JSON list of C-alpha atoms and ligand atoms in Angstrom, two decimals:
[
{"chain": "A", "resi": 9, "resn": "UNK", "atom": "CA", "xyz": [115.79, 120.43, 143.17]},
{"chain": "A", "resi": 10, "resn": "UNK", "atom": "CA", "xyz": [116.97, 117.76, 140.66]},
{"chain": "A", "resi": 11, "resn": "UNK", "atom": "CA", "xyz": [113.26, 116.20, 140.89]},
{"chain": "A", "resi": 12, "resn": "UNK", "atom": "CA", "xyz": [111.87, 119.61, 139.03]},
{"chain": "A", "resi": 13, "resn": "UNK", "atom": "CA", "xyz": [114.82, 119.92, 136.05]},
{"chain": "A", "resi": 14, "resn": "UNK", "atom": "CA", "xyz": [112.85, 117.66, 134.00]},
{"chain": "A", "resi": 15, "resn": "UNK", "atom": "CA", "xyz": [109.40, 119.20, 134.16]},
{"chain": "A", "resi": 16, "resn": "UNK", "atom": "CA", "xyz": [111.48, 122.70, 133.85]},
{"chain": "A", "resi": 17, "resn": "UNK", "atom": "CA", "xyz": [113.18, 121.09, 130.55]},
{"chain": "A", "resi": 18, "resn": "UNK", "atom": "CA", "xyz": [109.84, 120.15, 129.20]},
{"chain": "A", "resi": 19, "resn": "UNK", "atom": "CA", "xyz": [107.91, 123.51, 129.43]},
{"chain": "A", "resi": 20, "resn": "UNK", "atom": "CA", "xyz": [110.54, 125.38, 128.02]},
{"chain": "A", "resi": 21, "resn": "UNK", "atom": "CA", "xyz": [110.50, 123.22, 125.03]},
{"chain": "A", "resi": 22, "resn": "UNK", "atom": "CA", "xyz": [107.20, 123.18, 124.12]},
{"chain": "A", "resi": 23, "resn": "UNK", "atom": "CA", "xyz": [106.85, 127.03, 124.06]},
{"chain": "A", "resi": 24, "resn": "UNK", "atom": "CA", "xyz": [108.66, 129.85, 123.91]},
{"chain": "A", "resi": 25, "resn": "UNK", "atom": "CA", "xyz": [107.67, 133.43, 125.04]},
{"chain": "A", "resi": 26, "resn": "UNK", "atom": "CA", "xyz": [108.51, 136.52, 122.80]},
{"chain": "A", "resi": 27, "resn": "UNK", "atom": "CA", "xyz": [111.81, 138.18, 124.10]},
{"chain": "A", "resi": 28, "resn": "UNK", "atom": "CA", "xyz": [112.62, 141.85, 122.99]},
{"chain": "A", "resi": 29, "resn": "UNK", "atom": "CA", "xyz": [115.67, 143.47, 124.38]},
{"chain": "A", "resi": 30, "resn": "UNK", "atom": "CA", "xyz": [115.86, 140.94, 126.90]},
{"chain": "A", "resi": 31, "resn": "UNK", "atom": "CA", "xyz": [112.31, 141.59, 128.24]},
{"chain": "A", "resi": 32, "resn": "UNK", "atom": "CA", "xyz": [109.45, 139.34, 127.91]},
{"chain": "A", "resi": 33, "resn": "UNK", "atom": "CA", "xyz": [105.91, 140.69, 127.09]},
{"chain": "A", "resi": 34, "resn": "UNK", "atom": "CA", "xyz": [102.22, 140.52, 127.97]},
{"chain": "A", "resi": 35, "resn": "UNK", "atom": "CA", "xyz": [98.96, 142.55, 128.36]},
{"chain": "A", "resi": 36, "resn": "UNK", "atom": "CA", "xyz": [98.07, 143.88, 131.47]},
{"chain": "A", "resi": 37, "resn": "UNK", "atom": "CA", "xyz": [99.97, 144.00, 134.56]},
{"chain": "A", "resi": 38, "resn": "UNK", "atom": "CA", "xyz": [103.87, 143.72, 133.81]},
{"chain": "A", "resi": 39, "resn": "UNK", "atom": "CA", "xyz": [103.77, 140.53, 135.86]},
{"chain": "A", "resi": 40, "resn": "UNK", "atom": "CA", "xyz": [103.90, 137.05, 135.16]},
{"chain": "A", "resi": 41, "resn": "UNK", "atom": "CA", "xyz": [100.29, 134.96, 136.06]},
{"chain": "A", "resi": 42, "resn": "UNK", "atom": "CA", "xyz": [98.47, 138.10, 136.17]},
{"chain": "A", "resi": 43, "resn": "UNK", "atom": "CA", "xyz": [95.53, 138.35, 133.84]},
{"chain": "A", "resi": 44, "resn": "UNK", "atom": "CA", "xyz": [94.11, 140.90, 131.38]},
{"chain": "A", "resi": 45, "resn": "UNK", "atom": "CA", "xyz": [91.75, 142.47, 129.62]},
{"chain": "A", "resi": 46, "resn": "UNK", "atom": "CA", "xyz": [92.31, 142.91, 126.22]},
{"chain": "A", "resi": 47, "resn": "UNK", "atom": "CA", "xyz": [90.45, 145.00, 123.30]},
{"chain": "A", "resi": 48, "resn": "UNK", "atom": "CA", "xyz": [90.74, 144.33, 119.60]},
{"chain": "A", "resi": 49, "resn": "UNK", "atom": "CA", "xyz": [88.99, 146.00, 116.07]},
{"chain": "A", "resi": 50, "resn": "UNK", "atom": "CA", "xyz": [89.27, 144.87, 113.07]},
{"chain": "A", "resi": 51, "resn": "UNK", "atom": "CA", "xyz": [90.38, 148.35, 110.56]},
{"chain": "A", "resi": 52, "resn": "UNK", "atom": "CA", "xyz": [87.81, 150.23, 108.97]},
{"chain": "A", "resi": 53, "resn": "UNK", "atom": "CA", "xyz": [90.03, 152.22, 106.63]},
{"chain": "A", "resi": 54, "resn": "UNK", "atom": "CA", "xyz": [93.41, 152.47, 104.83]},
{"chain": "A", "resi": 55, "resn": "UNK", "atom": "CA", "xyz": [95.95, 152.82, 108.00]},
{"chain": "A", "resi": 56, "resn": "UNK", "atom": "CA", "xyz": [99.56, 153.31, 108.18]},
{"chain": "A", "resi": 57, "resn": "UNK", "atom": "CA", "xyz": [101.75, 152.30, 111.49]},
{"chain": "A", "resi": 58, "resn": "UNK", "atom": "CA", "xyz": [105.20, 154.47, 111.54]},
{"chain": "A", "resi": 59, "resn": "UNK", "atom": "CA", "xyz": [108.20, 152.55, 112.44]},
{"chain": "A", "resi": 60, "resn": "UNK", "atom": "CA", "xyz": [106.06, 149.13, 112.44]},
{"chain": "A", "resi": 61, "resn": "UNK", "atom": "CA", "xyz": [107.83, 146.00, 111.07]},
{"chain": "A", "resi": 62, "resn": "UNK", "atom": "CA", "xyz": [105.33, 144.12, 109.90]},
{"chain": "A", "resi": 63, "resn": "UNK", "atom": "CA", "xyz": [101.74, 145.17, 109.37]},
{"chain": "A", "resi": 64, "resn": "UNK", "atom": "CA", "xyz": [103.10, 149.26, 108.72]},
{"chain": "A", "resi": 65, "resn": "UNK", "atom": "CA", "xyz": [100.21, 149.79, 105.98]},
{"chain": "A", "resi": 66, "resn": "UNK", "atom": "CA", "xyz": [97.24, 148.13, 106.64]},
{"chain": "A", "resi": 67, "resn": "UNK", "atom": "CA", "xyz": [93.37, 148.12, 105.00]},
{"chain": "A", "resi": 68, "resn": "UNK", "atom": "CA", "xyz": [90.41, 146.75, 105.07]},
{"chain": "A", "resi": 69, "resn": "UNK", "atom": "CA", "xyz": [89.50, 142.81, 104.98]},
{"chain": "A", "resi": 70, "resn": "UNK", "atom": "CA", "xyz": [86.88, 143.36, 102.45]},
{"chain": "A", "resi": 71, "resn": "UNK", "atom": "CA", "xyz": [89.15, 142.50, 99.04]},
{"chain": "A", "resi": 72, "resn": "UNK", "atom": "CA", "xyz": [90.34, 140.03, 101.05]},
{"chain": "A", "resi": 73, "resn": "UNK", "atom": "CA", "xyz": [87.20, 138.28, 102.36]},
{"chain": "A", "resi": 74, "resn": "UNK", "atom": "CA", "xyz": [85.25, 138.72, 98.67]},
{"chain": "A", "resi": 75, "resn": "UNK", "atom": "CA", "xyz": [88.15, 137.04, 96.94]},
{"chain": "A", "resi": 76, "resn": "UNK", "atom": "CA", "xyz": [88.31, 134.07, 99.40]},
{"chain": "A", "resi": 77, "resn": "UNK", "atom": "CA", "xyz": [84.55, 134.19, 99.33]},
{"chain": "A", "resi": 78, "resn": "UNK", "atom": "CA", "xyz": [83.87, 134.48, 103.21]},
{"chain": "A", "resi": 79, "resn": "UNK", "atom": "CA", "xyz": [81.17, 136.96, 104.07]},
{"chain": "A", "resi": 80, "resn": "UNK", "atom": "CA", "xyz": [81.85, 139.47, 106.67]},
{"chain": "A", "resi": 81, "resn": "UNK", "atom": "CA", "xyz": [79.74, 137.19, 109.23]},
{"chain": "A", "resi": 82, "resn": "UNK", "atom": "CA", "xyz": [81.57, 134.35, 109.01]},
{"chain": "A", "resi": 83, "resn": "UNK", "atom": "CA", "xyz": [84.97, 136.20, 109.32]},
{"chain": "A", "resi": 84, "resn": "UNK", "atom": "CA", "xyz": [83.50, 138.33, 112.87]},
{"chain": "A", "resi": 85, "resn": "UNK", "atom": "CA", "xyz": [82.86, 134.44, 113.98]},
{"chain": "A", "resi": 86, "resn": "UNK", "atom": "CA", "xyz": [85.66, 133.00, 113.59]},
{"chain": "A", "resi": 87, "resn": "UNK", "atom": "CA", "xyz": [87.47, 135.99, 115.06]},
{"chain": "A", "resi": 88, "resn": "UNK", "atom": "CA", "xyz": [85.88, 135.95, 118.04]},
{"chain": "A", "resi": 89, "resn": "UNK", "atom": "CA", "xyz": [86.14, 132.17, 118.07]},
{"chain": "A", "resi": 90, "resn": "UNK", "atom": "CA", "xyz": [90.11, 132.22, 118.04]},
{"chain": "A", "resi": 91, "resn": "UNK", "atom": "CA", "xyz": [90.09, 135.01, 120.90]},
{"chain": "A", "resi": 92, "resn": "UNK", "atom": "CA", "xyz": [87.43, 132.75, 122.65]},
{"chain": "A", "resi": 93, "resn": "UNK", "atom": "CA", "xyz": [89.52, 129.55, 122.37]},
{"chain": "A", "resi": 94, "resn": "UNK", "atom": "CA", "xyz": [92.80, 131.45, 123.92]},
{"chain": "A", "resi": 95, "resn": "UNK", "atom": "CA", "xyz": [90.61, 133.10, 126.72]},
{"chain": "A", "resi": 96, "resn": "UNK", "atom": "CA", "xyz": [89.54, 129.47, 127.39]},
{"chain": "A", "resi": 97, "resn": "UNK", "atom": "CA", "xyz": [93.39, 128.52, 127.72]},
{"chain": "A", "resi": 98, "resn": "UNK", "atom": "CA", "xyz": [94.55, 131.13, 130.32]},
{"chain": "A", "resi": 99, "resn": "UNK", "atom": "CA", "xyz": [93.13, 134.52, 132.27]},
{"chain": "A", "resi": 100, "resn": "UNK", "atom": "CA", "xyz": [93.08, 136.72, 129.45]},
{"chain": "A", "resi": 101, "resn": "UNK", "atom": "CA", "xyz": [89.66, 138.43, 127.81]},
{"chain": "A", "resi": 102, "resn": "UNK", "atom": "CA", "xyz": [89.35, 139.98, 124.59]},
{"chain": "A", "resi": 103, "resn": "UNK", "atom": "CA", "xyz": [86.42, 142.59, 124.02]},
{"chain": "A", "resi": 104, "resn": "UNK", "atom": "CA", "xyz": [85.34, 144.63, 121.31]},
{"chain": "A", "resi": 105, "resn": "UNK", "atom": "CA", "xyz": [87.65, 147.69, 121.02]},
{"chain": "A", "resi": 106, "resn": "UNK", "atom": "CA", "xyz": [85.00, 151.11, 121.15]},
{"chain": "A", "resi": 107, "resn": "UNK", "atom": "CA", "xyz": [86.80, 152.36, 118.01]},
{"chain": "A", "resi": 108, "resn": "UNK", "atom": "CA", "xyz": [89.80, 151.48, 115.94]},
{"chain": "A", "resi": 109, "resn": "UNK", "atom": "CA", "xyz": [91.99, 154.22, 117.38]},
{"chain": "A", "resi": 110, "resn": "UNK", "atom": "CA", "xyz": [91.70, 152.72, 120.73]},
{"chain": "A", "resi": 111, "resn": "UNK", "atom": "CA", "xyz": [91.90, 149.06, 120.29]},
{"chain": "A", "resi": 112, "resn": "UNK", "atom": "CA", "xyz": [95.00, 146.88, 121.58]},
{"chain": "A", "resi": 113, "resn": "UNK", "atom": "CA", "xyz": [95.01, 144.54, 118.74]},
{"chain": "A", "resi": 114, "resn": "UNK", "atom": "CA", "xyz": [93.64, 145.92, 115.27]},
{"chain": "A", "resi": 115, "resn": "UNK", "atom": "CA", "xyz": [93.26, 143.07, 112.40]},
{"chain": "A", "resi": 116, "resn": "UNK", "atom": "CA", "xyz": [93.33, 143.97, 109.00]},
{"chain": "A", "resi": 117, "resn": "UNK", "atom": "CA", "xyz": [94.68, 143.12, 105.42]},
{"chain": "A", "resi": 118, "resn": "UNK", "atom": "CA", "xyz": [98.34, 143.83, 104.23]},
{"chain": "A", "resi": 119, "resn": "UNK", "atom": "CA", "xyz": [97.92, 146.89, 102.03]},
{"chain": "A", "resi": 120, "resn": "UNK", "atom": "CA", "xyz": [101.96, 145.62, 101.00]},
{"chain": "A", "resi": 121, "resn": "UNK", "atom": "CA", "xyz": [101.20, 141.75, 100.19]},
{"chain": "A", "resi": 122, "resn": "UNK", "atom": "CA", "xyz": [104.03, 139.42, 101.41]},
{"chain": "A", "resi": 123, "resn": "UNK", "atom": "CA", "xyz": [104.15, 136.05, 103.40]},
{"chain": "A", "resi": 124, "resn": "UNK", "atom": "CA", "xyz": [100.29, 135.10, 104.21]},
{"chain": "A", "resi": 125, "resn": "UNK", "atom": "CA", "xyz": [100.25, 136.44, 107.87]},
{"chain": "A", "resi": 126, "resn": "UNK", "atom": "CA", "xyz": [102.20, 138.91, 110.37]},
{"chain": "A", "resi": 127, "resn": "UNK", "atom": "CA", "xyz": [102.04, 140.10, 113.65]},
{"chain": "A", "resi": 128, "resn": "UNK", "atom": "CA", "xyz": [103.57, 143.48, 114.70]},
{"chain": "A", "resi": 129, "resn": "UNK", "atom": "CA", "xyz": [103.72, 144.50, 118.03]},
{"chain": "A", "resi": 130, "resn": "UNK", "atom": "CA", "xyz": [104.65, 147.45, 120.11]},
{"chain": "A", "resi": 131, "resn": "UNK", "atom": "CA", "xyz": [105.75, 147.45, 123.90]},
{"chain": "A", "resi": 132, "resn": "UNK", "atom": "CA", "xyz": [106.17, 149.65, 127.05]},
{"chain": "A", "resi": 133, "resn": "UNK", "atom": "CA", "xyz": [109.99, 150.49, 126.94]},
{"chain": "A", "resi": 134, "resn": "UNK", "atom": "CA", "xyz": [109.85, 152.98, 130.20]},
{"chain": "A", "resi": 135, "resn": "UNK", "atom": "CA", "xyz": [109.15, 151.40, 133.50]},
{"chain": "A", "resi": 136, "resn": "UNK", "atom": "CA", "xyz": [109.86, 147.83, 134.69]},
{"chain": "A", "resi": 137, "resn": "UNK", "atom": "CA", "xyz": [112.50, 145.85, 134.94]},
{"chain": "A", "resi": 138, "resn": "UNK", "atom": "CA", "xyz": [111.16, 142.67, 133.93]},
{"chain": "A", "resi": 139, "resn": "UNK", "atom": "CA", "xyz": [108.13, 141.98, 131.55]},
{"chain": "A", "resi": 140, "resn": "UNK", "atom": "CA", "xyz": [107.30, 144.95, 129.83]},
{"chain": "A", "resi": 141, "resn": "UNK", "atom": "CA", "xyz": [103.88, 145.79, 128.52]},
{"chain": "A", "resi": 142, "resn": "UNK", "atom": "CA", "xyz": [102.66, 145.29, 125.69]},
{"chain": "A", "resi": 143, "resn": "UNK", "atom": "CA", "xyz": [100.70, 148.61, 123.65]},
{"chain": "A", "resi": 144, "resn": "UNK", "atom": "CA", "xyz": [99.55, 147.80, 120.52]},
{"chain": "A", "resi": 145, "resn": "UNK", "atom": "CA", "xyz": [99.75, 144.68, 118.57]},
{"chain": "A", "resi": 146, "resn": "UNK", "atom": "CA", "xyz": [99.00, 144.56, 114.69]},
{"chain": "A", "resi": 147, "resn": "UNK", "atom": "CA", "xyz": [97.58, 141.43, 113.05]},
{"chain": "A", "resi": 148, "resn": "UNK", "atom": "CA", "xyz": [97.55, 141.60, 109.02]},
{"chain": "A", "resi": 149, "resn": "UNK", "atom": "CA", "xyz": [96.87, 138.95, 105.97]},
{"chain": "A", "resi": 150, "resn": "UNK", "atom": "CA", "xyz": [97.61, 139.08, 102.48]},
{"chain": "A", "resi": 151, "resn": "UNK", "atom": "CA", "xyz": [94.78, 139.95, 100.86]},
{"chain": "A", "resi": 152, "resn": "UNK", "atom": "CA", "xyz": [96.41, 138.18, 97.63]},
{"chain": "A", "resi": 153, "resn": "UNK", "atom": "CA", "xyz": [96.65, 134.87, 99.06]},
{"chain": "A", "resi": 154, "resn": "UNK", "atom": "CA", "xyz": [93.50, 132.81, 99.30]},
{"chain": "A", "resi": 155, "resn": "UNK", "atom": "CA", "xyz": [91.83, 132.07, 102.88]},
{"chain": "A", "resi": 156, "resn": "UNK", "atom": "CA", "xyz": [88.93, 129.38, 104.19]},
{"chain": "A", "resi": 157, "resn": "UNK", "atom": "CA", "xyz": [87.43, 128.06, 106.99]},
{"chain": "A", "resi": 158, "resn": "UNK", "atom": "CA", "xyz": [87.77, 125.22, 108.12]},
{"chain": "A", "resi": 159, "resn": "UNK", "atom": "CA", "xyz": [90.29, 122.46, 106.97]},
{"chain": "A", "resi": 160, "resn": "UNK", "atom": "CA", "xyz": [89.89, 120.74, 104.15]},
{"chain": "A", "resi": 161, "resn": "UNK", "atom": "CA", "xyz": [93.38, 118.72, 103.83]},
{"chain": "A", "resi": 162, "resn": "UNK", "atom": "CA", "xyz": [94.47, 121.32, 100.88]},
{"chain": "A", "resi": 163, "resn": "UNK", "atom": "CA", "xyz": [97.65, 123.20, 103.38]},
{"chain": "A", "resi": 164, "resn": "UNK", "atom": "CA", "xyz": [98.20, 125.89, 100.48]},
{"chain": "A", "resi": 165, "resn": "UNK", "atom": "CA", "xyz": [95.26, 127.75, 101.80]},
{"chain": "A", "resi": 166, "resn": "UNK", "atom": "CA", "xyz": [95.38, 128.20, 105.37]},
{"chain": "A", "resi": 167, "resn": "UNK", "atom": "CA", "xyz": [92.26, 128.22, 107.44]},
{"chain": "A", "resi": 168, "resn": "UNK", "atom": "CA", "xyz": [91.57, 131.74, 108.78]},
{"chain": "A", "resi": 169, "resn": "UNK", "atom": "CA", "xyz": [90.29, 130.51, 112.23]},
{"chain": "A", "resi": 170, "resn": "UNK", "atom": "CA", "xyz": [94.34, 128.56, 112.42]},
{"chain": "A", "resi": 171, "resn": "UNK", "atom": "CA", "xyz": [96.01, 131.31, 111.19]},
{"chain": "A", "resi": 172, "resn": "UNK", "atom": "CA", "xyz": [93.90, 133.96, 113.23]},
{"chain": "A", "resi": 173, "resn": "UNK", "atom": "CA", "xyz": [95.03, 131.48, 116.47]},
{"chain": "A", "resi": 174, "resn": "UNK", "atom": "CA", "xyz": [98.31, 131.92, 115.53]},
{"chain": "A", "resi": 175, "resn": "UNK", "atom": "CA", "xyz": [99.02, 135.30, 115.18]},
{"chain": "A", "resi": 176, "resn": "UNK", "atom": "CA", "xyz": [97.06, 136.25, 118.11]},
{"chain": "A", "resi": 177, "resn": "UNK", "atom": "CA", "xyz": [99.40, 133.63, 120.23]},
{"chain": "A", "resi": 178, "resn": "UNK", "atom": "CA", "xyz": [102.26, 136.46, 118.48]},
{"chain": "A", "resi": 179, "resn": "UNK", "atom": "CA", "xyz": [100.17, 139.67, 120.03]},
{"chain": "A", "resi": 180, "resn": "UNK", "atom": "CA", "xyz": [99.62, 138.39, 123.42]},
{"chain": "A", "resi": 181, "resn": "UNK", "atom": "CA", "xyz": [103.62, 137.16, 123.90]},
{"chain": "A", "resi": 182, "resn": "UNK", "atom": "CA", "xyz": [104.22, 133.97, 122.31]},
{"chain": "A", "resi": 183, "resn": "UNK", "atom": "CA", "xyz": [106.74, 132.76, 120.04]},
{"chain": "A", "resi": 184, "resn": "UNK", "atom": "CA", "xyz": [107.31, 130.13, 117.71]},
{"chain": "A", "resi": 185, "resn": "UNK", "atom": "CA", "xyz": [108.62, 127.31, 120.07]},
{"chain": "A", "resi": 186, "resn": "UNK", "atom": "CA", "xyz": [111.65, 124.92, 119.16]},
{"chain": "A", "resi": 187, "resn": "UNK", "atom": "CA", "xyz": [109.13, 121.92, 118.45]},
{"chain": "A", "resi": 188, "resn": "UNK", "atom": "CA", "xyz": [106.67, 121.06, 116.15]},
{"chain": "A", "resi": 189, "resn": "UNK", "atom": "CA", "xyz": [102.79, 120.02, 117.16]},
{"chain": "A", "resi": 190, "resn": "UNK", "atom": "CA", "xyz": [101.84, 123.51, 118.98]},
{"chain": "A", "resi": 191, "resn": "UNK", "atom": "CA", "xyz": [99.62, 125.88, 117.78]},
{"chain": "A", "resi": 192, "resn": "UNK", "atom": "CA", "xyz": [102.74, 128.29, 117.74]},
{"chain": "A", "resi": 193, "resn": "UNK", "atom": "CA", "xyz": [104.72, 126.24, 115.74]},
{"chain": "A", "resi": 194, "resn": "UNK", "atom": "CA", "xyz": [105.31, 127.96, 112.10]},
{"chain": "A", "resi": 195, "resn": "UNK", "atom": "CA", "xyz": [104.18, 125.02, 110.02]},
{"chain": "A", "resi": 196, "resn": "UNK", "atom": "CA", "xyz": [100.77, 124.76, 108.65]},
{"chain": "A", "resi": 197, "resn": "UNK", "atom": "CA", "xyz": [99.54, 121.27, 109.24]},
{"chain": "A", "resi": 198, "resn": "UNK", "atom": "CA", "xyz": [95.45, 120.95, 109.66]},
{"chain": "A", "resi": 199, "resn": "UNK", "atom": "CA", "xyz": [96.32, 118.57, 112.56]},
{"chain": "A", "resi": 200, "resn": "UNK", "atom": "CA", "xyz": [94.16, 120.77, 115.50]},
{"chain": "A", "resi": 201, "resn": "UNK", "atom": "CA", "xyz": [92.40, 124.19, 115.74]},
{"chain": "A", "resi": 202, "resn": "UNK", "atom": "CA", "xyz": [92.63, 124.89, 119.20]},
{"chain": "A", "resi": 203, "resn": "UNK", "atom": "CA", "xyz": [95.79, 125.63, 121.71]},
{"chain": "A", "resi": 204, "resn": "UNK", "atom": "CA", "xyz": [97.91, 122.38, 122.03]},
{"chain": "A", "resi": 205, "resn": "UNK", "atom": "CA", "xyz": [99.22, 121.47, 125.56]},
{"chain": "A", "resi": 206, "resn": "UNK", "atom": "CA", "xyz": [102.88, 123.45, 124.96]},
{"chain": "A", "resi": 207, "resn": "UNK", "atom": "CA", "xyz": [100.90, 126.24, 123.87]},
{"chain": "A", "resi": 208, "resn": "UNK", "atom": "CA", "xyz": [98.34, 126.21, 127.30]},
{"chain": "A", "resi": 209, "resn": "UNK", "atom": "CA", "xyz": [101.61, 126.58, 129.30]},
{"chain": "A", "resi": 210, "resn": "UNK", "atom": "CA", "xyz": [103.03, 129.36, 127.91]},
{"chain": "A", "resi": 211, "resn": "UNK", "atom": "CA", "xyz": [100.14, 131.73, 127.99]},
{"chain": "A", "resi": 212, "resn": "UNK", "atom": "CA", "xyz": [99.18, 130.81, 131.23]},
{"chain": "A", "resi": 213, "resn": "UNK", "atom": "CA", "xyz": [102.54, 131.37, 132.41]},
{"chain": "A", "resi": 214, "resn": "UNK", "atom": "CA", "xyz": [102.25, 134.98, 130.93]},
{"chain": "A", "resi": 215, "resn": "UNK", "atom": "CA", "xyz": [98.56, 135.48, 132.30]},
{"chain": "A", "resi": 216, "resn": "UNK", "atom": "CA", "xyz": [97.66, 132.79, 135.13]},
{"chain": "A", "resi": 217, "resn": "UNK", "atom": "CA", "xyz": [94.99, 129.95, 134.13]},
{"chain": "A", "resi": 218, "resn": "UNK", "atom": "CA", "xyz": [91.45, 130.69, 132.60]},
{"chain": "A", "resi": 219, "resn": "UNK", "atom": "CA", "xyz": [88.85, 131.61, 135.18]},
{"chain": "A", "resi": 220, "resn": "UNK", "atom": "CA", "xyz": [87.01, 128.41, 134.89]},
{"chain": "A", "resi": 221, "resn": "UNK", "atom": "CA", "xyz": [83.30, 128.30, 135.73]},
{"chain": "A", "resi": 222, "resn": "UNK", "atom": "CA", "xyz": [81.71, 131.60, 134.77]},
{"chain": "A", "resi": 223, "resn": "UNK", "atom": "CA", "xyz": [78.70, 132.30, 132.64]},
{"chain": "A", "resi": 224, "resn": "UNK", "atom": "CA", "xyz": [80.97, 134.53, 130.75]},
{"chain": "A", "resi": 225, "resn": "UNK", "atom": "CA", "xyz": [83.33, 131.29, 130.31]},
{"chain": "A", "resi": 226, "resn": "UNK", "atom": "CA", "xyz": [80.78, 129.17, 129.05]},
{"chain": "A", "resi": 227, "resn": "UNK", "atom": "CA", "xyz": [79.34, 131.49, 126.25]},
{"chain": "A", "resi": 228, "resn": "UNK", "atom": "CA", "xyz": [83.12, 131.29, 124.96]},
{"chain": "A", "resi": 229, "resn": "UNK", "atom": "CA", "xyz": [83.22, 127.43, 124.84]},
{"chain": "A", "resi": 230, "resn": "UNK", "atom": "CA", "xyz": [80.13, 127.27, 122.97]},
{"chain": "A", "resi": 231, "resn": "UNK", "atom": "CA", "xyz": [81.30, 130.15, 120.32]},
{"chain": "A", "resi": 232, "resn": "UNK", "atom": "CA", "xyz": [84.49, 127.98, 120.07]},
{"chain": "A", "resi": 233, "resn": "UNK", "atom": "CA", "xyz": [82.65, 124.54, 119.82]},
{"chain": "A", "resi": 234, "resn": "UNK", "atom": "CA", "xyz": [79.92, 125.70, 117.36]},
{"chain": "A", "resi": 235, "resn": "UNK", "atom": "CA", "xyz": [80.38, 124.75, 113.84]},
{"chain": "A", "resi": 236, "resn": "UNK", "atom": "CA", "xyz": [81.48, 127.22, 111.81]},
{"chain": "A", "resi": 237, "resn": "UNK", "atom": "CA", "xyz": [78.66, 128.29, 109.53]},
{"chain": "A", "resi": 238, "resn": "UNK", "atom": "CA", "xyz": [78.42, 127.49, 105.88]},
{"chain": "A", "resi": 239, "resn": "UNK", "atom": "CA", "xyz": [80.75, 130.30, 103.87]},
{"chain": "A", "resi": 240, "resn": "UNK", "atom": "CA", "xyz": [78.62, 133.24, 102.58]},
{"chain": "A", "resi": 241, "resn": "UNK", "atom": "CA", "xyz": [77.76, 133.18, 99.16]},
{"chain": "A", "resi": 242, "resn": "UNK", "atom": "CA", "xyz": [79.36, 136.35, 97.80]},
{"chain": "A", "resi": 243, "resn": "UNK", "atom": "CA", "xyz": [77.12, 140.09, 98.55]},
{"chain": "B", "resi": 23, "resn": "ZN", "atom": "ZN1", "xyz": [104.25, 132.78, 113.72]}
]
């Protein structure tokens, strides 16, 4: 028993799961290591969330993306490139919602401006004792602040594909974890764009590890790998 404190005291510093009301949260099954499917829509229209924290009014990207000048292309890439590069790290998919209304996690821009980025997200309080489900989780940027991709050593403006990473760590059940170097760690820092090792552990721990050597699998790595594309001029 003493053998496994230290290995015990290691993973539980280098991430830290989301805890509401005692309960900890994840998509799918209400049970640790099981895996999920997960669908997610970027918003179409001016939206309001009653009773939401963060994200409660949310709109469309497109202010957002013309300002920063990222085309619309670019931005669906490096979406699906973040949720690729977390399905890569443990056994949960992410799939095109059918329509906004319907769609687990919904991106859009603030339509109140604070901060640069927020997650909001709503869980199961009925039913089990342990992890509770997750229901909805909201995703929104300040369309005010300016946004790139890629990293370019300038940490005022944040890298959509990082930030994008991050908050979708938030809306499948992690927290910010009490050190630094993770993906889920607060600071900005243009030091990695993928899941760090602290980061791996705590979302497998939620969903069970990545599904290795499927087709399916391999179109993800090569979304994630690919360089993103040169930024859209404007139109
Ligand atoms: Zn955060």
């Amino acid at each position: 028993m003493a053998s496994t404190a230290p290995a015990m005291a290691q993973s539980i510093k280098t991430y830290r799961h989301i805890v509401l009301d005692g309960h900890r949260v994840k998509w799918g099954t209400p049970e640790a290591g099981t895996g999920a499917i997960v669908t997610y829509a970027t918003v179409g229209t001016a939206v309001r969330f009653q009773g939401a924290r963060n994200c409660a009014a949310m709109a469309p990207l497109g202010r957002l993306l013309a300002s920063s000048q990222v085309g619309p292309t670019t931005f669906d890439a490096e979406v699906r490139a973040a949720f690729a590069l977390w399905s890569m790290a443990a056994n949960v998919r992410f799939e095109p919602a059918r329509d906004v209304a319907s769609a687990d996690i919904l991106i859009g821009a603030q339509a109140e401006p604070r901060g640069r980025a927020f997650t909001n997200i709503e869980y199961e309080t009925e039913g089990s004792t342990g992890i509770k489900r997750l229901t909805r989780s909201l995703i929104c940027l300040n369309p005010e602040e300016r946004w790139k991709v890629g990293f370019d050593g300038n940490l005022q403006v944040y890298d959509l594909r990082y930030a994008l990473l991050h908050e979708i760590g938030h809306a499948i059940g992690l927290d910010h974890p009490a050190i630094a170097s993770q993906l889920m760690d607060f600071r900005y820092l243009e030091r990695f764009r993928v899941p760090q090792p602290g980061d791996v552990l705590g979302v497998v721990a939620l969903y069970g590890p990545s599904q290795g050597e499927t087709a399916a699998l391999d179109d993800v790595r090569r979304l994630a790998n690919a360089r993103p594309p040169l930024p859209d001029l404007g139109g």
